[in-house]
CSV table of C-alpha atoms in Angstrom, one decimal:
chain,number,residue,atom,x,y,z
A,1,MET,CA,90.5,110.0,129.3
A,2,ALA,CA,93.7,108.1,129.9
A,3,SER,CA,96.8,109.2,127.9
A,4,LEU,CA,98.5,106.8,125.7
A,5,GLY,CA,101.4,106.5,128.1
A,6,ASN,CA,99.1,105.3,130.9
A,7,LEU,CA,97.7,102.4,128.8
A,8,PRO,CA,98.9,98.9,129.3
A,9,ASP,CA,101.7,97.8,126.9
A,10,GLY,CA,99.5,95.2,125.4
A,11,VAL,CA,96.8,97.8,124.5
A,12,ILE,CA,99.4,100.2,123.1
A,13,ILE,CA,100.9,97.4,120.9
A,14,GLU,CA,97.4,96.5,119.7
A,15,ILE,CA,96.7,100.2,118.7
A,16,LEU,CA,100.0,100.6,117.0
A,17,SER,CA,99.6,97.3,115.0
A,18,ARG,CA,96.5,98.8,113.4
A,19,LEU,CA,98.3,101.9,112.0
A,20,PRO,CA,99.7,102.1,108.5
A,21,PRO,CA,103.5,101.7,108.1
A,22,GLU,CA,103.8,105.4,107.0
A,23,SER,CA,102.5,106.5,110.4
A,24,LEU,CA,104.7,104.1,112.3
A,25,LEU,CA,107.8,105.3,110.6
A,26,ARG,CA,107.0,108.8,111.8
A,27,PHE,CA,106.5,107.5,115.4
A,28,LYS,CA,109.9,105.8,115.5
A,29,CYS,CA,111.4,109.0,117.0
A,30,VAL,CA,108.7,109.3,119.7
A,31,ARG,CA,110.2,106.7,122.1
A,32,LYS,CA,113.2,104.4,122.0
A,33,SER,CA,111.0,101.5,123.0
A,34,TRP,CA,108.7,102.2,120.0
A,35,TYR,CA,111.7,102.2,117.7
A,36,ALA,CA,112.7,98.8,119.1
A,37,LEU,CA,109.1,97.6,118.8
A,38,PHE,CA,108.7,98.5,115.2
A,39,ASN,CA,111.9,96.5,114.3
A,40,ASP,CA,110.8,93.5,116.3
A,41,PRO,CA,110.0,90.6,113.9
A,42,LYS,CA,107.0,89.5,116.1
A,43,PHE,CA,105.5,93.0,115.9
A,44,LYS,CA,106.0,93.0,112.1
A,45,GLU,CA,104.2,89.7,111.9
A,46,LYS,CA,101.3,91.0,114.0
A,47,HIS,CA,101.1,94.2,112.0
A,48,PHE,CA,101.0,92.3,108.7
A,49,SER,CA,98.2,90.0,109.9
A,50,THR,CA,96.2,93.1,110.8
A,51,SER,CA,97.0,94.8,107.5
A,52,LEU,CA,95.4,91.9,105.6
A,53,GLN,CA,92.1,93.5,106.4
A,54,HIS,CA,93.1,96.5,104.4
A,55,LYS,CA,94.1,95.4,100.9
A,56,HIS,CA,95.3,97.6,98.1
A,57,VAL,CA,96.4,97.5,94.5
A,58,LEU,CA,100.0,98.5,93.7
A,59,LEU,CA,100.2,99.9,90.1
A,60,LYS,CA,103.4,100.5,88.1
A,61,ARG,CA,103.1,102.7,85.0
A,62,PHE,CA,105.6,104.3,82.6
A,63,VAL,CA,105.2,108.0,81.9
A,64,THR,CA,106.9,110.6,79.8
A,65,LYS,CA,106.9,114.0,81.5
A,66,GLU,CA,106.6,117.4,79.8
A,67,SER,CA,110.4,117.8,80.1
A,68,GLY,CA,110.8,114.6,78.1
A,69,ASN,CA,112.1,112.6,81.0
A,70,GLU,CA,110.8,109.1,81.3
A,71,GLU,CA,110.2,107.2,84.5
A,72,ASN,CA,108.2,104.5,86.3
A,73,ILE,CA,105.6,105.7,88.7
A,74,PHE,CA,104.2,103.5,91.5
A,75,SER,CA,100.8,104.2,92.9
A,76,ILE,CA,98.7,102.7,95.6
A,77,LEU,CA,94.9,102.3,95.0
A,78,LYS,CA,92.8,101.5,98.0
A,79,LEU,CA,90.3,98.7,97.7
A,80,PRO,CA,87.5,98.4,96.9
A,81,LEU,CA,87.7,99.9,93.4
A,82,SER,CA,84.0,99.8,92.9
A,83,ILE,CA,82.2,100.9,89.8
A,84,HIS,CA,79.9,103.1,91.9
A,85,SER,CA,82.3,104.4,94.6
A,86,SER,CA,85.0,107.1,94.7
A,87,LEU,CA,88.6,106.1,94.4
A,88,SER,CA,91.6,106.6,96.7
A,89,ILE,CA,94.8,106.9,94.8
A,90,SER,CA,98.3,108.0,96.0
A,91,ASP,CA,101.6,108.0,94.2
A,92,ILE,CA,104.7,106.7,96.1
A,93,ASP,CA,107.8,108.7,96.1
A,94,LEU,CA,110.4,106.0,96.0
A,95,PRO,CA,114.1,106.9,96.4
A,96,PHE,CA,115.4,105.6,93.0
A,97,HIS,CA,119.1,106.1,92.8
A,98,GLU,CA,119.5,104.2,89.5
A,99,ASP,CA,117.8,104.2,86.1
A,100,PHE,CA,114.7,102.2,86.7
A,101,ARG,CA,112.9,103.0,83.4
A,102,PHE,CA,113.2,99.4,82.1
A,103,PHE,CA,112.7,97.6,85.4
A,104,GLU,CA,109.6,95.4,85.7
A,105,LEU,CA,107.8,93.6,88.5
A,106,HIS,CA,108.8,90.0,89.0
A,107,GLY,CA,106.8,89.0,92.0
A,108,HIS,CA,105.2,90.4,95.2
A,109,SER,CA,104.7,88.9,98.6
A,110,HIS,CA,103.9,90.2,102.1
A,111,GLY,CA,104.3,93.9,100.9
A,112,LEU,CA,107.7,93.3,99.2
A,113,LEU,CA,108.4,93.7,95.5
A,114,CYS,CA,111.0,92.3,93.2
A,115,LEU,CA,112.2,94.6,90.4
A,116,THR,CA,114.6,93.7,87.6
A,117,ASP,CA,115.5,94.6,84.0
A,118,LEU,CA,116.5,90.9,83.4
A,119,LEU,CA,120.1,92.0,82.6
A,120,LYS,CA,122.0,91.6,85.8
A,121,ASP,CA,120.6,93.8,88.6
A,122,ILE,CA,117.7,92.7,90.9
A,123,PHE,CA,116.2,94.9,93.6
A,124,LEU,CA,113.8,94.1,96.5
A,125,CYS,CA,111.7,97.0,97.6
A,126,ASN,CA,109.1,97.7,100.3
A,127,PRO,CA,107.1,100.6,98.9
A,128,SER,CA,105.4,101.3,102.3
A,129,THR,CA,108.7,101.9,104.1
A,130,ARG,CA,110.5,103.2,101.0
A,131,GLU,CA,113.3,100.7,101.6
A,132,PHE,CA,115.4,99.3,98.7
A,133,HIS,CA,117.9,96.5,98.7
A,134,LYS,CA,120.2,95.7,95.7
A,135,LEU,CA,120.9,92.0,95.6
A,136,PRO,CA,124.5,90.8,95.4
A,137,PRO,CA,125.8,90.0,91.9
A,138,SER,CA,124.8,86.7,90.4
A,139,ILE,CA,127.2,83.7,91.0
A,140,LEU,CA,126.2,82.2,87.6
A,141,LEU,CA,126.2,85.1,85.1
A,142,LEU,CA,129.5,85.7,83.4
A,143,THR,CA,131.1,88.9,84.5
A,144,GLU,CA,132.8,89.7,81.2
A,145,PRO,CA,131.3,89.7,77.7
A,146,PRO,CA,132.7,87.1,75.3
A,147,ALA,CA,136.0,87.9,73.7
A,148,GLU,CA,134.8,86.7,70.3
A,149,PRO,CA,131.4,87.6,68.6
A,150,ASP,CA,130.4,83.9,68.7
A,151,GLY,CA,132.0,83.2,72.1
A,152,TYR,CA,130.6,81.6,75.2
A,153,ASP,CA,128.0,84.0,76.8
A,154,SER,CA,125.3,84.0,79.5
A,155,SER,CA,121.9,85.8,80.0
A,156,THR,CA,119.0,85.8,82.4
A,157,ASN,CA,116.0,84.0,81.1
A,158,ALA,CA,113.7,84.2,84.1
A,159,VAL,CA,113.4,85.8,87.6
A,160,GLY,CA,110.7,85.1,90.2
A,161,PHE,CA,110.2,86.2,93.8
A,162,GLY,CA,108.1,84.7,96.6
A,163,TYR,CA,107.8,83.3,100.1
A,164,ASP,CA,108.7,79.9,101.3
A,165,SER,CA,106.3,79.0,104.1
A,166,LYS,CA,108.4,76.0,105.2
A,167,SER,CA,111.6,77.8,105.8
A,168,ARG,CA,109.8,81.1,106.6
A,169,ASP,CA,112.1,82.9,104.2
A,170,PHE,CA,111.8,85.0,101.1
A,171,LYS,CA,113.5,83.8,97.9
A,172,VAL,CA,114.4,85.0,94.5
A,173,VAL,CA,115.0,82.4,91.8
A,174,ARG,CA,117.0,83.2,88.6
A,175,VAL,CA,117.4,81.0,85.5
A,176,VAL,CA,120.5,81.6,83.5
A,177,ASP,CA,121.0,80.6,79.9
A,178,PHE,CA,124.3,79.8,78.3
A,179,VAL,CA,125.0,80.0,74.6
A,180,GLU,CA,128.0,79.6,72.3
A,181,GLY,CA,128.2,80.5,68.6
A,182,PRO,CA,125.2,81.2,66.5
A,183,GLY,CA,122.9,78.9,68.4
A,184,TYR,CA,124.5,76.2,70.5
A,185,PHE,CA,122.7,76.3,73.8
A,186,TYR,CA,124.0,74.7,76.9
A,187,PRO,CA,121.6,73.5,79.7
A,188,PRO,CA,120.4,76.4,81.9
A,189,LYS,CA,121.6,76.8,85.5
A,190,VAL,CA,119.6,78.0,88.5
A,191,GLU,CA,120.4,80.1,91.5
A,192,VAL,CA,118.3,81.0,94.5
A,193,TYR,CA,118.8,84.0,96.8
A,194,ASP,CA,117.7,83.6,100.4
A,195,LEU,CA,116.8,86.9,102.2
A,196,SER,CA,117.7,85.4,105.6
A,197,THR,CA,121.3,84.9,104.5
A,198,GLU,CA,121.5,87.6,101.8
A,199,ARG,CA,123.4,85.2,99.5
A,200,TRP,CA,122.9,83.4,96.2
A,201,ARG,CA,123.4,79.6,96.0
A,202,GLU,CA,123.2,77.3,92.9
A,203,ILE,CA,120.7,74.5,93.0
A,204,GLN,CA,120.8,71.4,90.9
A,205,THR,CA,117.3,71.0,89.4
A,206,PRO,CA,116.2,70.5,85.8
A,207,VAL,CA,114.5,73.4,84.1
A,208,CYS,CA,111.6,72.1,82.0
A,209,GLY,CA,110.9,75.1,79.9
A,210,HIS,CA,112.2,78.3,78.4
A,211,VAL,CA,110.4,81.5,79.5
A,212,PHE,CA,109.0,84.0,77.1
A,213,TRP,CA,107.5,87.4,77.6
A,214,ALA,CA,103.7,87.7,77.8
A,215,PRO,CA,101.7,90.7,79.0
A,216,CYS,CA,100.9,90.6,82.7
A,217,PHE,CA,101.5,86.9,83.0
A,218,GLU,CA,104.0,86.2,85.8
A,219,VAL,CA,102.3,85.5,89.2
A,220,PHE,CA,103.3,84.3,92.6
A,221,HIS,CA,100.5,82.4,94.2
A,222,GLU,CA,100.3,80.1,97.3
A,223,GLY,CA,104.0,79.2,97.3
A,224,THR,CA,104.4,78.8,93.5
A,225,TYR,CA,105.7,81.2,90.8
A,226,TYR,CA,104.3,81.0,87.3
A,227,TRP,CA,105.8,82.0,83.9
A,228,TRP,CA,104.7,81.5,80.2
A,229,ALA,CA,107.2,79.2,78.5
A,230,ASP,CA,107.9,76.6,75.8
A,231,ASP,CA,109.1,73.1,76.7
A,232,ASP,CA,112.0,71.3,74.9
A,233,GLY,CA,109.6,70.3,72.1
A,234,ASN,CA,108.5,73.9,71.5
A,235,THR,CA,105.1,73.2,73.0
A,236,GLU,CA,103.5,76.0,74.9
A,237,ILE,CA,103.3,75.5,78.7
A,238,ILE,CA,103.1,77.3,82.0
A,239,LEU,CA,106.4,76.9,83.8
A,240,THR,CA,106.2,76.8,87.6
A,241,PHE,CA,108.7,76.9,90.5
A,242,ASP,CA,107.8,75.6,94.0
A,243,MET,CA,109.5,78.0,96.5
A,244,SER,CA,109.6,75.4,99.3
A,245,GLU,CA,110.7,72.3,97.3
A,246,GLU,CA,112.8,74.3,94.9
A,247,VAL,CA,111.7,72.3,91.9
A,248,PHE,CA,110.3,73.3,88.5
A,249,GLY,CA,107.1,72.0,87.0
A,250,GLN,CA,105.0,72.5,83.9
A,251,ILE,CA,101.3,72.9,83.4
A,252,PRO,CA,99.7,72.3,79.9
A,253,VAL,CA,97.6,75.0,78.5
A,254,PRO,CA,94.1,74.4,77.0
A,255,GLU,CA,94.2,72.5,73.7
A,256,SER,CA,92.4,75.3,71.9
A,257,PHE,CA,95.4,77.5,72.3
A,258,GLN,CA,97.2,75.5,69.6
A,259,GLY,CA,97.8,77.6,66.4
A,260,THR,CA,97.2,80.9,68.2
A,261,ARG,CA,100.7,82.0,68.8
A,262,ASP,CA,99.8,85.5,67.7
A,263,TRP,CA,97.3,85.8,70.6
A,264,TYR,CA,98.3,87.0,74.0
A,265,ARG,CA,98.0,85.1,77.3
A,266,SER,CA,97.7,86.8,80.7
A,267,LEU,CA,97.5,85.0,84.1
A,268,GLY,CA,95.6,86.1,87.2
A,269,VAL,CA,93.9,85.0,90.4
A,270,LEU,CA,90.2,85.0,91.0
A,271,ASP,CA,88.7,83.9,94.3
A,272,GLY,CA,91.9,82.0,95.1
A,273,CYS,CA,92.0,80.2,91.7
A,274,ILE,CA,94.5,80.6,88.9
A,275,VAL,CA,92.8,82.0,85.7
A,276,LEU,CA,94.2,82.3,82.2
A,277,PHE,CA,93.1,85.0,79.7
A,278,HIS,CA,93.4,84.3,76.0
A,279,TYR,CA,92.9,87.2,73.5
A,280,PRO,CA,94.0,88.7,70.2
A,281,SER,CA,97.2,90.8,70.2
A,282,ARG,CA,95.8,93.3,67.7
A,283,GLY,CA,92.6,95.1,66.9
A,284,ASP,CA,90.6,97.8,68.6
A,285,GLU,CA,87.7,95.4,69.3
A,286,ARG,CA,88.7,92.2,71.1
A,287,ARG,CA,87.3,89.2,72.9
A,288,PHE,CA,88.9,88.0,76.1
A,289,ASP,CA,88.3,84.3,77.0
A,290,MET,CA,89.0,83.4,80.6
A,291,TRP,CA,89.9,79.8,81.6
A,292,GLU,CA,90.0,78.6,85.2
A,293,MET,CA,92.5,76.0,86.3
A,294,GLY,CA,91.3,73.0,88.4
A,295,LYS,CA,93.3,70.2,90.1
A,296,ASP,CA,92.1,66.7,90.9
A,297,GLU,CA,93.2,64.6,93.9
A,298,SER,CA,96.3,63.4,92.2
A,299,GLY,CA,97.4,66.9,91.2
A,300,GLY,CA,96.4,66.6,87.6
A,301,VAL,CA,95.4,69.9,85.9
A,302,SER,CA,92.3,70.7,83.9
A,303,TRP,CA,91.0,73.9,82.3
A,304,SER,CA,87.4,75.2,82.1
A,305,LYS,CA,86.4,78.2,80.0
A,306,VAL,CA,84.2,80.1,82.5
A,307,LEU,CA,83.9,83.6,80.9
A,308,THR,CA,84.1,85.5,77.7
A,309,ILE,CA,84.4,89.3,77.9
A,310,GLY,CA,83.3,91.2,74.8
A,311,PRO,CA,83.9,91.8,72.1
A,312,VAL,CA,84.8,95.2,73.7
A,313,SER,CA,86.6,98.2,72.2
A,314,GLY,CA,89.5,100.1,73.6
A,315,ILE,CA,90.9,97.4,75.9
A,316,GLU,CA,94.6,96.5,75.7
A,317,LYS,CA,94.9,93.8,78.4
A,318,PRO,CA,93.6,92.6,81.8
A,319,LEU,CA,95.7,93.4,84.8
A,320,LEU,CA,94.2,91.8,87.9
A,321,PHE,CA,91.0,91.0,89.6
A,322,VAL,CA,90.2,93.5,92.4
A,323,SER,CA,87.1,91.6,93.6
A,324,SER,CA,85.1,88.6,92.6
A,325,GLU,CA,83.3,90.7,90.0
A,326,GLU,CA,85.6,93.6,89.1
A,327,LEU,CA,88.6,93.3,86.8
A,328,LEU,CA,91.2,96.0,86.5
A,329,MET,CA,92.2,96.5,82.8
A,330,GLU,CA,94.5,98.7,80.7
A,331,GLY,CA,92.9,100.7,77.9
A,332,ASN,CA,94.8,100.9,74.6
A,333,GLY,CA,95.2,104.6,75.1
A,334,GLY,CA,97.1,104.2,78.3
A,335,GLN,CA,94.2,104.6,80.7
A,336,LEU,CA,93.1,102.4,83.6
A,337,ILE,CA,89.7,100.8,83.5
A,338,VAL,CA,87.5,98.9,86.1
A,339,TYR,CA,85.3,96.4,84.3
A,340,ASN,CA,82.5,94.5,86.0
A,341,ILE,CA,82.3,91.0,84.6
A,342,ARG,CA,78.6,90.6,85.7
A,343,SER,CA,77.0,93.9,84.7
A,344,GLU,CA,79.6,94.7,82.0
A,345,GLU,CA,79.8,98.2,83.3
A,346,VAL,CA,83.0,100.2,82.8
A,347,LYS,CA,84.6,102.9,84.9
A,348,GLU,CA,87.7,104.8,83.9
A,349,VAL,CA,90.2,105.4,86.7
A,350,PRO,CA,91.9,108.9,86.6
A,351,ILE,CA,95.4,107.5,86.0
A,352,LYS,CA,97.3,107.7,82.7
A,353,GLY,CA,100.5,106.0,81.4
A,354,SER,CA,102.3,104.9,78.3
A,355,PRO,CA,100.2,102.2,76.5
A,356,GLY,CA,101.3,98.7,77.1
A,357,ARG,CA,103.5,99.5,80.1
A,358,PHE,CA,101.1,99.0,83.1
A,359,GLN,CA,101.7,96.4,85.7
A,360,GLY,CA,99.6,95.7,88.8
A,361,THR,CA,99.4,93.4,91.8
A,362,ALA,CA,97.2,92.9,94.9
A,363,PHE,CA,99.2,94.5,97.7
A,364,VAL,CA,99.2,94.5,101.5
A,365,LYS,CA,101.2,97.2,103.3
A,366,SER,CA,103.8,95.8,105.7
A,367,LEU,CA,106.9,96.7,107.8
A,368,LEU,CA,108.9,93.8,106.6
A,369,SER,CA,112.5,94.6,105.8
A,370,VAL,CA,114.3,93.8,102.5
A,371,LYS,CA,117.7,93.9,104.2
A,372,GLY,CA,117.5,90.3,105.4
A,373,GLY,CA,117.3,88.7,108.8
A,374,ASP,CA,113.5,88.9,109.0
A,375,SER,CA,111.2,86.0,109.2
A,376,ILE,CA,107.5,85.8,109.8
A,377,ASN,CA,105.1,83.1,110.8
A,378,TYR,CA,102.3,83.6,108.4
A,379,GLU,CA,100.8,80.8,106.3
A,380,PHE,CA,99.4,81.5,102.8
């Protein structure tokens, strides 16, 4: 049998491209040529394309330890998460050097995560390589609090992260609000961070909505970031941002949502389509209506109710679809549940966290760096 060193370079590269990032990081010290290879953007591109065959779920949960310390824990769940199969779960030991208790996910793409507490700091993270990058300070947020209680002040309204397939760059968009006095609001401003330059820049584009919190709502999908928001007339909408064109848009919600402000909304992706969940915010027994978004040739949006789950007991919220039939959900006791929408079977995953604090996303392991200078040639 030939040793690895006697194999042609092309064969070695093919073998290495099929290994998980955790293994490749250990192999960096084997040869100088391998160290250079693993940092080559073309190899990272090839490795990511291969990794698409091995999808995972990245889960963030908030826990209180026996010592009383609170922290966010990130876990990788290997797909499929079938009702009838065993589960592969591994926690990630991320090198947090700051207080990340109140940081939430605000986008994922190509194995990279965006984390922020919506105050001032934003981090990019690659959980597979355990690499962190704190973004430079905002060029729009005021650096000092107002001198008077009713003085001119600023705050972050929205953050989103994604990939621009035209410029082959990763971007973070931040919407900054400005207010003076008890309620005089100025027009918001927008800045975009380009990973390739590692700099913020202000863009001149109108923002057609004000973002509000909703459980598990924000999604980056096929070049567009989505938030729950109100327009200027206080009508509920879905606010969007096109990462390539750098423009905001708005999508109307189903008419039946009117008068149900006390109900929750959650966004997801099923078989490549945007889906919207609508369900009561309270009660042990709840019904989850799922609507699918459709687009006509002119780009007009329509909604079709395609599924109703329940009434079911003990479910807090949907997290994400892990297959065309299986939905990952959070139980109201802080447990993780796999629900089959066809058979209505339920399986509890052996993971616990504080109720209402779970976040999850489909995840592909990659070698891409969060330090800038990387680009890949991969189309969504």
